[in-house]
PDB file of C-alpha atoms in Angstrom:
ATOM      1  CA  ALA A 866      71.867 -10.761 116.966  1.00  0.00           C
ATOM      2  CA  PRO A 867      69.216 -12.517 114.826  1.00  0.00           C
ATOM      3  CA  PRO A 868      69.285 -16.319 114.595  1.00  0.00           C
ATOM      4  CA  ALA A 869      71.454 -17.798 111.848  1.00  0.00           C
ATOM      5  CA  ASN A 870      68.497 -19.035 109.784  1.00  0.00           C
ATOM      6  CA  VAL A 871      66.848 -15.593 109.559  1.00  0.00           C
ATOM      7  CA  GLU A 872      68.067 -13.280 106.819  1.00  0.00           C
ATOM      8  CA  SER A 873      68.381  -9.606 107.555  1.00  0.00           C
ATOM      9  CA  PRO A 874      66.378  -7.127 105.477  1.00  0.00           C
ATOM     10  CA  GLN A 875      69.661  -5.720 104.158  1.00  0.00           C
ATOM     11  CA  ALA A 876      70.775  -9.152 102.921  1.00  0.00           C
ATOM     12  CA  THR A 877      67.424  -9.737 101.225  1.00  0.00           C
ATOM     13  CA  ARG A 878      67.547  -6.312  99.584  1.00  0.00           C
ATOM     14  CA  SER A 879      71.104  -6.868  98.308  1.00  0.00           C
ATOM     15  CA  LEU A 880      70.061 -10.283  96.942  1.00  0.00           C
ATOM     16  CA  ARG A 881      67.226  -8.672  94.977  1.00  0.00           C
ATOM     17  CA  GLU A 882      69.581  -5.991  93.677  1.00  0.00           C
ATOM     18  CA  SER A 883      72.145  -8.595  92.569  1.00  0.00           C
ATOM     19  CA  MET A 884      69.391 -10.404  90.657  1.00  0.00           C
ATOM     20  CA  GLY A 885      68.636  -7.292  88.618  1.00  0.00           C
ATOM     21  CA  GLY A 886      66.030  -5.482  90.708  1.00  0.00           C
ATOM     22  CA  SER A 887      62.333  -5.538  89.986  1.00  0.00           C
ATOM     23  CA  PRO A 888      60.950  -6.879  86.708  1.00  0.00           C
ATOM     24  CA  TYR A 889      59.995  -3.336  85.754  1.00  0.00           C
ATOM     25  CA  THR A 890      63.489  -1.872  86.038  1.00  0.00           C
ATOM     26  CA  SER A 891      65.602  -4.849  84.964  1.00  0.00           C
ATOM     27  CA  GLY A 892      64.197  -5.335  81.469  1.00  0.00           C
ATOM     28  CA  TRP A 893      62.760  -8.774  82.259  1.00  0.00           C
ATOM     29  CA  GLY A 894      59.242  -7.328  82.148  1.00  0.00           C
ATOM     30  CA  LEU A 895      59.832  -6.270  78.548  1.00  0.00           C
ATOM     31  CA  VAL A 896      61.148  -9.740  77.689  1.00  0.00           C
ATOM     32  CA  PHE A 897      58.048 -11.267  79.271  1.00  0.00           C
ATOM     33  CA  PHE A 898      55.623  -9.086  77.316  1.00  0.00           C
ATOM     34  CA  ILE A 899      57.490  -9.646  74.036  1.00  0.00           C
ATOM     35  CA  SER A 900      57.342 -13.400  74.680  1.00  0.00           C
ATOM     36  CA  VAL A 901      53.609 -13.254  75.349  1.00  0.00           C
ATOM     37  CA  ALA A 902      53.034 -11.197  72.195  1.00  0.00           C
ATOM     38  CA  ALA A 903      55.072 -13.684  70.140  1.00  0.00           C
ATOM     39  CA  ALA A 904      53.096 -16.626  71.564  1.00  0.00           C
ATOM     40  CA  VAL A 905      49.788 -14.936  70.761  1.00  0.00           C
ATOM     41  CA  ALA A 906      50.967 -14.054  67.243  1.00  0.00           C
ATOM     42  CA  LEU A 907      52.099 -17.632  66.583  1.00  0.00           C
ATOM     43  CA  SER A 908      48.798 -18.969  67.890  1.00  0.00           C
ATOM     44  CA  CYS A 909      46.863 -16.633  65.635  1.00  0.00           C
ATOM     45  CA  LEU A 910      48.967 -17.676  62.644  1.00  0.00           C
ATOM     46  CA  SER A 911      48.379 -21.344  63.420  1.00  0.00           C
ATOM     47  CA  CYS A 912      44.620 -20.734  63.382  1.00  0.00           C
ATOM     48  CA  LYS A 913      44.710 -19.222  59.879  1.00  0.00           C
ATOM     49  CA  GLY A 914      43.586 -21.198  56.849  1.00  0.00           C
ATOM     50  CA  ASP A 915      40.817 -21.472  54.339  1.00  0.00           C
ATOM     51  CA  GLY A 916      38.423 -22.939  56.915  1.00  0.00           C
ATOM     52  CA  THR A 917      36.743 -25.225  54.396  1.00  0.00           C
ATOM     53  CA  GLY A 918      37.779 -28.468  56.020  1.00  0.00           C
ATOM     54  CA  LYS A 919      37.639 -30.169  52.578  1.00  0.00           C
ATOM     55  CA  GLY A 920      39.867 -33.083  51.758  1.00  0.00           C
ATOM     56  CA  GLY A 921      41.025 -33.559  55.355  1.00  0.00           C
ATOM     57  CA  HIS A 922      43.065 -30.357  55.252  1.00  0.00           C
ATOM     58  CA  GLY A 923      42.503 -28.547  58.533  1.00  0.00           C
ATOM     59  CA  PRO A 924      39.476 -28.048  60.722  1.00  0.00           C
ATOM     60  CA  ASP A 925      36.215 -26.482  59.657  1.00  0.00           C
ATOM     61  CA  ARG A 926      35.097 -22.981  60.550  1.00  0.00           C
ATOM     62  CA  GLU A 927      33.109 -24.108  63.567  1.00  0.00           C
ATOM     63  CA  PHE A 928      36.115 -25.838  65.066  1.00  0.00           C
ATOM     64  CA  ARG A 929      38.343 -22.837  64.306  1.00  0.00           C
ATOM     65  CA  ALA A 930      35.918 -20.634  66.228  1.00  0.00           C
ATOM     66  CA  PHE A 931      36.061 -23.095  69.112  1.00  0.00           C
ATOM     67  CA  GLN A 932      39.858 -23.139  68.871  1.00  0.00           C
ATOM     68  CA  ARG A 933      40.034 -19.349  69.154  1.00  0.00           C
ATOM     69  CA  THR A 934      37.705 -19.419  72.172  1.00  0.00           C
ATOM     70  CA  TYR A 935      39.797 -22.147  73.764  1.00  0.00           C
ATOM     71  CA  LEU A 936      43.053 -20.244  73.227  1.00  0.00           C
ATOM     72  CA  ALA A 937      41.598 -17.025  74.640  1.00  0.00           C
ATOM     73  CA  VAL A 938      40.395 -18.761  77.809  1.00  0.00           C
ATOM     74  CA  TYR A 939      43.573 -20.832  78.151  1.00  0.00           C
ATOM     75  CA  TYR A 940      45.865 -17.815  77.720  1.00  0.00           C
ATOM     76  CA  LEU A 941      43.921 -15.845  80.322  1.00  0.00           C
ATOM     77  CA  ALA A 942      44.185 -18.738  82.778  1.00  0.00           C
ATOM     78  CA  MET A 943      47.913 -19.112  82.077  1.00  0.00           C
ATOM     79  CA  LEU A 944      48.439 -15.372  82.411  1.00  0.00           C
ATOM     80  CA  ALA A 945      46.744 -15.397  85.812  1.00  0.00           C
ATOM     81  CA  ASP A 946      49.032 -18.221  86.899  1.00  0.00           C
ATOM     82  CA  TRP A 947      52.210 -16.653  85.548  1.00  0.00           C
ATOM     83  CA  LEU A 948      51.624 -13.079  86.698  1.00  0.00           C
ATOM     84  CA  GLN A 949      51.659 -13.884  90.376  1.00  0.00           C
ATOM     85  CA  GLY A 950      54.756 -16.095  90.185  1.00  0.00           C
ATOM     86  CA  PRO A 951      57.500 -13.482  90.428  1.00  0.00           C
ATOM     87  CA  TYR A 952      55.881 -11.678  93.322  1.00  0.00           C
ATOM     88  CA  VAL A 953      54.912 -14.493  95.695  1.00  0.00           C
ATOM     89  CA  TYR A 954      58.387 -14.864  97.200  1.00  0.00           C
ATOM     90  CA  ALA A 955      58.603 -11.109  97.796  1.00  0.00           C
ATOM     91  CA  LEU A 956      55.157 -11.169  99.411  1.00  0.00           C
ATOM     92  CA  TYR A 957      56.117 -13.950 101.816  1.00  0.00           C
ATOM     93  CA  ASP A 958      59.386 -12.157 102.535  1.00  0.00           C
ATOM     94  CA  SER A 959      57.497  -8.953 103.344  1.00  0.00           C
ATOM     95  CA  TYR A 960      55.418 -10.936 105.849  1.00  0.00           C
ATOM     96  CA  GLY A 961      58.656 -11.695 107.695  1.00  0.00           C
ATOM     97  CA  PHE A 962      59.003 -15.394 106.939  1.00  0.00           C
ATOM     98  CA  SER A 963      62.477 -16.932 106.728  1.00  0.00           C
ATOM     99  CA  SER A 964      63.856 -18.356 103.499  1.00  0.00           C
ATOM    100  CA  HIS A 965      63.327 -21.853 104.895  1.00  0.00           C
ATOM    101  CA  ASP A 966      59.661 -21.177 105.698  1.00  0.00           C
ATOM    102  CA  ILE A 967      59.125 -19.727 102.222  1.00  0.00           C
ATOM    103  CA  ALA A 968      60.802 -22.759 100.658  1.00  0.00           C
ATOM    104  CA  VAL A 969      58.463 -25.064 102.589  1.00  0.00           C
ATOM    105  CA  LEU A 970      55.488 -23.073 101.281  1.00  0.00           C
ATOM    106  CA  PHE A 971      56.699 -23.530  97.712  1.00  0.00           C
ATOM    107  CA  VAL A 972      57.312 -27.255  98.247  1.00  0.00           C
ATOM    108  CA  GLY A 973      53.773 -27.555  99.633  1.00  0.00           C
ATOM    109  CA  GLY A 974      52.351 -26.056  96.455  1.00  0.00           C
ATOM    110  CA  PHE A 975      54.521 -28.070  94.083  1.00  0.00           C
ATOM    111  CA  GLY A 976      53.941 -31.236  96.113  1.00  0.00           C
ATOM    112  CA  SER A 977      50.168 -30.883  95.997  1.00  0.00           C
ATOM    113  CA  SER A 978      50.399 -30.329  92.247  1.00  0.00           C
ATOM    114  CA  MET A 979      52.514 -33.457  91.902  1.00  0.00           C
ATOM    115  CA  VAL A 980      50.115 -35.600  93.920  1.00  0.00           C
ATOM    116  CA  PHE A 981      46.874 -34.257  92.457  1.00  0.00           C
ATOM    117  CA  GLY A 982      48.296 -34.031  88.937  1.00  0.00           C
ATOM    118  CA  THR A 983      48.320 -37.809  88.861  1.00  0.00           C
ATOM    119  CA  PHE A 984      44.537 -37.858  89.210  1.00  0.00           C
ATOM    120  CA  ALA A 985      43.528 -34.627  87.441  1.00  0.00           C
ATOM    121  CA  GLY A 986      42.926 -36.215  84.047  1.00  0.00           C
ATOM    122  CA  ALA A 987      40.814 -38.995  85.539  1.00  0.00           C
ATOM    123  CA  ALA A 988      38.868 -36.417  87.557  1.00  0.00           C
ATOM    124  CA  ALA A 989      38.145 -34.491  84.362  1.00  0.00           C
ATOM    125  CA  ASP A 990      36.855 -37.687  82.723  1.00  0.00           C
ATOM    126  CA  ARG A 991      34.712 -38.575  85.714  1.00  0.00           C
ATOM    127  CA  ILE A 992      33.126 -35.234  86.692  1.00  0.00           C
ATOM    128  CA  GLY A 993      33.459 -33.408  83.391  1.00  0.00           C
ATOM    129  CA  ARG A 994      35.859 -30.982  81.800  1.00  0.00           C
ATOM    130  CA  LYS A 995      33.620 -27.966  82.227  1.00  0.00           C
ATOM    131  CA  THR A 996      33.178 -28.719  85.928  1.00  0.00           C
ATOM    132  CA  CYS A 997      36.941 -29.129  86.341  1.00  0.00           C
ATOM    133  CA  GLY A 998      37.539 -25.859  84.457  1.00  0.00           C
ATOM    134  CA  LEU A 999      35.188 -24.070  86.820  1.00  0.00           C
ATOM    135  CA  LEU A1000      36.792 -25.845  89.775  1.00  0.00           C
ATOM    136  CA  TYR A1001      40.156 -24.517  88.585  1.00  0.00           C
ATOM    137  CA  ALA A1002      38.795 -20.968  88.667  1.00  0.00           C
ATOM    138  CA  VAL A1003      37.280 -21.354  92.141  1.00  0.00           C
ATOM    139  CA  LEU A1004      40.405 -22.969  93.609  1.00  0.00           C
ATOM    140  CA  TYR A1005      42.637 -20.354  92.049  1.00  0.00           C
ATOM    141  CA  ILE A1006      40.516 -17.518  93.418  1.00  0.00           C
ATOM    142  CA  LEU A1007      40.631 -19.077  96.884  1.00  0.00           C
ATOM    143  CA  SER A1008      44.389 -19.556  96.564  1.00  0.00           C
ATOM    144  CA  CYS A1009      44.852 -15.890  95.705  1.00  0.00           C
ATOM    145  CA  MET A1010      42.585 -14.794  98.554  1.00  0.00           C
ATOM    146  CA  THR A1011      44.735 -16.616 101.116  1.00  0.00           C
ATOM    147  CA  LYS A1012      47.698 -14.435 100.179  1.00  0.00           C
ATOM    148  CA  HIS A1013      46.084 -11.544 102.045  1.00  0.00           C
ATOM    149  CA  TYR A1014      46.691 -13.302 105.371  1.00  0.00           C
ATOM    150  CA  LYS A1015      50.000 -13.330 107.241  1.00  0.00           C
ATOM    151  CA  ASP A1016      49.132 -16.642 108.916  1.00  0.00           C
ATOM    152  CA  TYR A1017      51.501 -19.438 107.838  1.00  0.00           C
ATOM    153  CA  SER A1018      48.884 -22.204 107.869  1.00  0.00           C
ATOM    154  CA  MET A1019      46.526 -20.066 105.777  1.00  0.00           C
ATOM    155  CA  LEU A1020      49.325 -19.419 103.280  1.00  0.00           C
ATOM    156  CA  MET A1021      50.078 -23.159 103.152  1.00  0.00           C
ATOM    157  CA  LEU A1022      46.413 -23.871 102.459  1.00  0.00           C
ATOM    158  CA  GLY A1023      46.602 -21.352  99.632  1.00  0.00           C
ATOM    159  CA  ARG A1024      49.704 -23.031  98.202  1.00  0.00           C
ATOM    160  CA  VAL A1025      48.010 -26.447  98.305  1.00  0.00           C
ATOM    161  CA  LEU A1026      44.888 -25.042  96.615  1.00  0.00           C
ATOM    162  CA  GLY A1027      47.099 -23.350  94.035  1.00  0.00           C
ATOM    163  CA  GLY A1028      48.896 -26.636  93.371  1.00  0.00           C
ATOM    164  CA  VAL A1029      45.630 -28.461  92.776  1.00  0.00           C
ATOM    165  CA  ALA A1030      44.429 -25.608  90.549  1.00  0.00           C
ATOM    166  CA  THR A1031      47.649 -25.731  88.529  1.00  0.00           C
ATOM    167  CA  SER A1032      47.172 -29.466  87.968  1.00  0.00           C
ATOM    168  CA  LEU A1033      43.693 -28.766  86.661  1.00  0.00           C
ATOM    169  CA  LEU A1034      45.008 -25.972  84.454  1.00  0.00           C
ATOM    170  CA  PHE A1035      47.576 -28.179  82.759  1.00  0.00           C
ATOM    171  CA  SER A1036      45.261 -31.146  82.223  1.00  0.00           C
ATOM    172  CA  THR A1037      41.599 -30.151  82.090  1.00  0.00           C
ATOM    173  CA  PHE A1038      41.852 -27.472  79.430  1.00  0.00           C
ATOM    174  CA  GLU A1039      43.908 -29.641  77.098  1.00  0.00           C
ATOM    175  CA  SER A1040      41.615 -32.644  77.523  1.00  0.00           C
ATOM    176  CA  TRP A1041      38.673 -30.336  76.755  1.00  0.00           C
ATOM    177  CA  LEU A1042      40.297 -29.315  73.469  1.00  0.00           C
ATOM    178  CA  LEU A1043      41.190 -32.893  72.519  1.00  0.00           C
ATOM    179  CA  CYS A1044      37.743 -34.219  73.361  1.00  0.00           C
ATOM    180  CA  GLU A1045      36.069 -31.480  71.341  1.00  0.00           C
ATOM    181  CA  HIS A1046      38.450 -32.051  68.433  1.00  0.00           C
ATOM    182  CA  ASN A1047      37.789 -35.819  68.418  1.00  0.00           C
ATOM    183  CA  ALA A1048      34.040 -35.230  68.606  1.00  0.00           C
ATOM    184  CA  ARG A1049      34.188 -33.257  65.352  1.00  0.00           C
TER     185      ARG A1049
END
């Protein structure tokens, strides 16, 4: 008999089925895409206006162009972060790790985000927002590359890198927008 802390494949499969199956068959994928479309539509509506910038009413055309560029880049970065989320647990499960080991991997990622998130804004001020934005991309790519290995320590490294990248995502891009807005 397997040890008590190791779930059987049948138990894992029945858990997935009780949660509604895959995102493609349960309808949650449709909800996700409708939510993304609504967010994009609302963002586009918020960027509308006369673009004159006269009388302190709204930003000028140059800033609106920057705002659209910012939103496009930010949404792509967020999409990259969100798309992998639902599948990471299933990936680790397919590698044969126990629920406890998978939980420790997730805590490693969230913990690194918590620790580095405290310093991410200061890092952006010190080394530059563009550099931190590029660092986000590099760290996120490395984090995704580690998922191709079944080695636990490599996966933990990937989770830590992903946590640092997430901290940069949720601080660097916003500080870039605010700094650019204040400069205009």
